[in-house]
XYZ file of C-alpha atoms in Angstrom:
156
model
C 12.795 -7.709 3.531
C 13.127 -3.768 2.850
C 14.490 -2.329 0.027
C 17.863 -1.434 1.634
C 18.438 -5.233 2.790
C 17.411 -6.134 -0.656
C 19.994 -3.791 -2.469
C 22.702 -4.805 0.017
C 21.985 -8.383 -0.624
C 22.120 -7.968 -4.341
C 25.451 -5.960 -4.190
C 27.145 -8.443 -2.249
C 26.143 -11.409 -4.397
C 27.506 -9.286 -7.314
C 31.025 -9.011 -5.524
C 30.940 -12.437 -4.442
C 30.212 -13.448 -8.263
C 32.929 -11.025 -9.610
C 35.497 -12.574 -7.266
C 34.549 -16.152 -7.593
C 36.914 -18.920 -8.887
C 36.223 -22.454 -9.453
C 37.434 -25.087 -7.127
C 41.086 -25.944 -7.801
C 41.228 -28.360 -10.571
C 43.821 -30.788 -11.242
C 45.780 -31.193 -14.660
C 47.893 -33.444 -16.414
C 50.568 -30.925 -17.026
C 51.389 -28.913 -14.066
C 54.310 -26.834 -13.629
C 55.594 -24.108 -11.251
C 54.988 -20.397 -11.775
C 58.685 -20.014 -12.528
C 58.826 -23.064 -14.812
C 55.953 -21.335 -16.809
C 57.765 -18.316 -17.262
C 60.558 -19.951 -18.782
C 58.671 -22.160 -21.244
C 56.269 -19.200 -22.180
C 56.793 -15.795 -23.772
C 55.533 -13.095 -21.612
C 52.502 -12.364 -23.669
C 51.652 -16.169 -23.697
C 52.325 -16.438 -20.038
C 49.984 -13.344 -19.376
C 47.163 -14.990 -21.023
C 47.604 -18.867 -20.324
C 48.478 -18.438 -16.653
C 47.022 -15.040 -15.599
C 43.799 -15.174 -17.754
C 44.841 -12.010 -19.577
C 43.697 -11.024 -23.024
C 45.352 -9.873 -25.943
C 44.459 -6.918 -28.045
C 42.115 -7.683 -30.905
C 43.835 -8.018 -34.517
C 47.084 -8.519 -32.907
C 47.735 -12.138 -33.578
C 48.869 -13.755 -36.714
C 46.513 -16.560 -36.265
C 43.424 -14.321 -36.503
C 44.293 -14.116 -40.401
C 45.629 -17.796 -40.553
C 43.695 -19.336 -43.305
C 45.782 -22.487 -44.182
C 44.618 -26.042 -43.345
C 45.866 -27.052 -40.300
C 45.487 -27.461 -36.449
C 45.659 -25.279 -33.508
C 47.228 -26.024 -30.227
C 47.811 -25.082 -26.609
C 51.211 -22.794 -26.634
C 51.447 -24.074 -23.077
C 51.170 -27.973 -23.108
C 51.045 -28.686 -26.994
C 47.581 -30.459 -26.990
C 45.724 -29.998 -29.968
C 42.503 -27.955 -29.555
C 40.969 -26.791 -32.956
C 40.877 -27.643 -36.568
C 41.019 -24.959 -39.147
C 37.798 -26.640 -40.474
C 35.814 -25.092 -37.636
C 37.668 -21.786 -37.655
C 35.855 -18.631 -38.920
C 35.906 -15.137 -39.311
C 33.905 -13.688 -36.457
C 34.684 -9.750 -37.057
C 35.956 -9.441 -33.388
C 39.954 -9.595 -33.993
C 40.440 -12.889 -32.156
C 40.838 -16.494 -33.804
C 37.523 -17.937 -33.666
C 36.293 -21.622 -34.026
C 32.594 -23.155 -33.709
C 33.907 -26.116 -31.690
C 36.861 -27.915 -30.360
C 38.439 -30.817 -32.251
C 36.891 -32.908 -29.437
C 34.983 -31.976 -26.649
C 37.493 -33.225 -23.941
C 40.328 -31.103 -24.964
C 39.081 -27.935 -23.392
C 37.102 -27.157 -20.208
C 34.845 -24.391 -18.981
C 34.077 -22.614 -16.026
C 32.079 -19.532 -15.163
C 33.848 -16.178 -15.305
C 32.318 -13.239 -13.273
C 35.186 -10.569 -14.135
C 34.648 -7.440 -15.229
C 31.060 -7.153 -13.537
C 29.520 -9.545 -16.080
C 29.151 -13.427 -16.425
C 30.911 -15.231 -19.340
C 32.023 -18.938 -19.708
C 35.873 -19.130 -19.655
C 37.723 -21.718 -22.026
C 40.880 -23.298 -20.866
C 43.061 -26.124 -21.981
C 41.991 -29.457 -20.126
C 45.797 -30.780 -20.058
C 47.327 -27.795 -18.566
C 44.674 -25.325 -17.270
C 45.712 -22.932 -19.694
C 43.453 -19.857 -20.282
C 42.401 -19.702 -23.825
C 39.601 -17.381 -24.064
C 35.776 -17.506 -23.767
C 32.788 -19.226 -25.587
C 29.849 -17.267 -26.637
C 26.441 -18.590 -28.025
C 26.294 -16.215 -31.256
C 28.536 -18.443 -33.420
C 27.633 -20.060 -36.893
C 25.765 -23.509 -37.554
C 26.092 -26.259 -36.566
C 26.866 -25.337 -33.204
C 25.931 -21.809 -32.474
C 28.945 -21.249 -30.569
C 31.807 -18.947 -30.950
C 35.010 -20.041 -29.133
C 36.794 -16.681 -28.892
C 40.440 -17.560 -28.200
C 43.501 -15.486 -27.695
C 45.973 -16.371 -30.485
C 48.983 -15.762 -28.385
C 47.555 -18.952 -26.343
C 47.754 -21.463 -29.261
C 50.147 -22.327 -31.850
C 49.475 -23.208 -35.532
C 50.827 -26.209 -37.527
C 49.972 -26.483 -41.157
C 48.658 -29.570 -42.689
C 51.324 -31.561 -44.486
């Protein structure tokens, strides 16, 4: 293989990865696009259903320090506990683990010409954010979530 073919192959592979979407998954909560638009605020719809990202430091949940739980704004499934929330300095609510492993799903995200691990609600498929391997003990993970994709319920 000459250099031209090698570069062409690498370039095509990168374009393929950037456009890659995981095979369609099925979720317990499935609504039409119109139903999601009616249920969610425009900002929540953009993040949960179109994989958008809110601006850093704009979510009130980033500064939420009370004891309680964080749930999916799309379907209400509890995702994270305040006990695992930490200040990552990124401007988004961050957690070192979900409340139970099965409440979130992950898949590779090749958008923006980089590979990240996308996190979604396992019940409705709503995009929540990304998980990175630069978090605190005990997991070493940082679940960097969009606040608009979640709701908070204080502990009684």
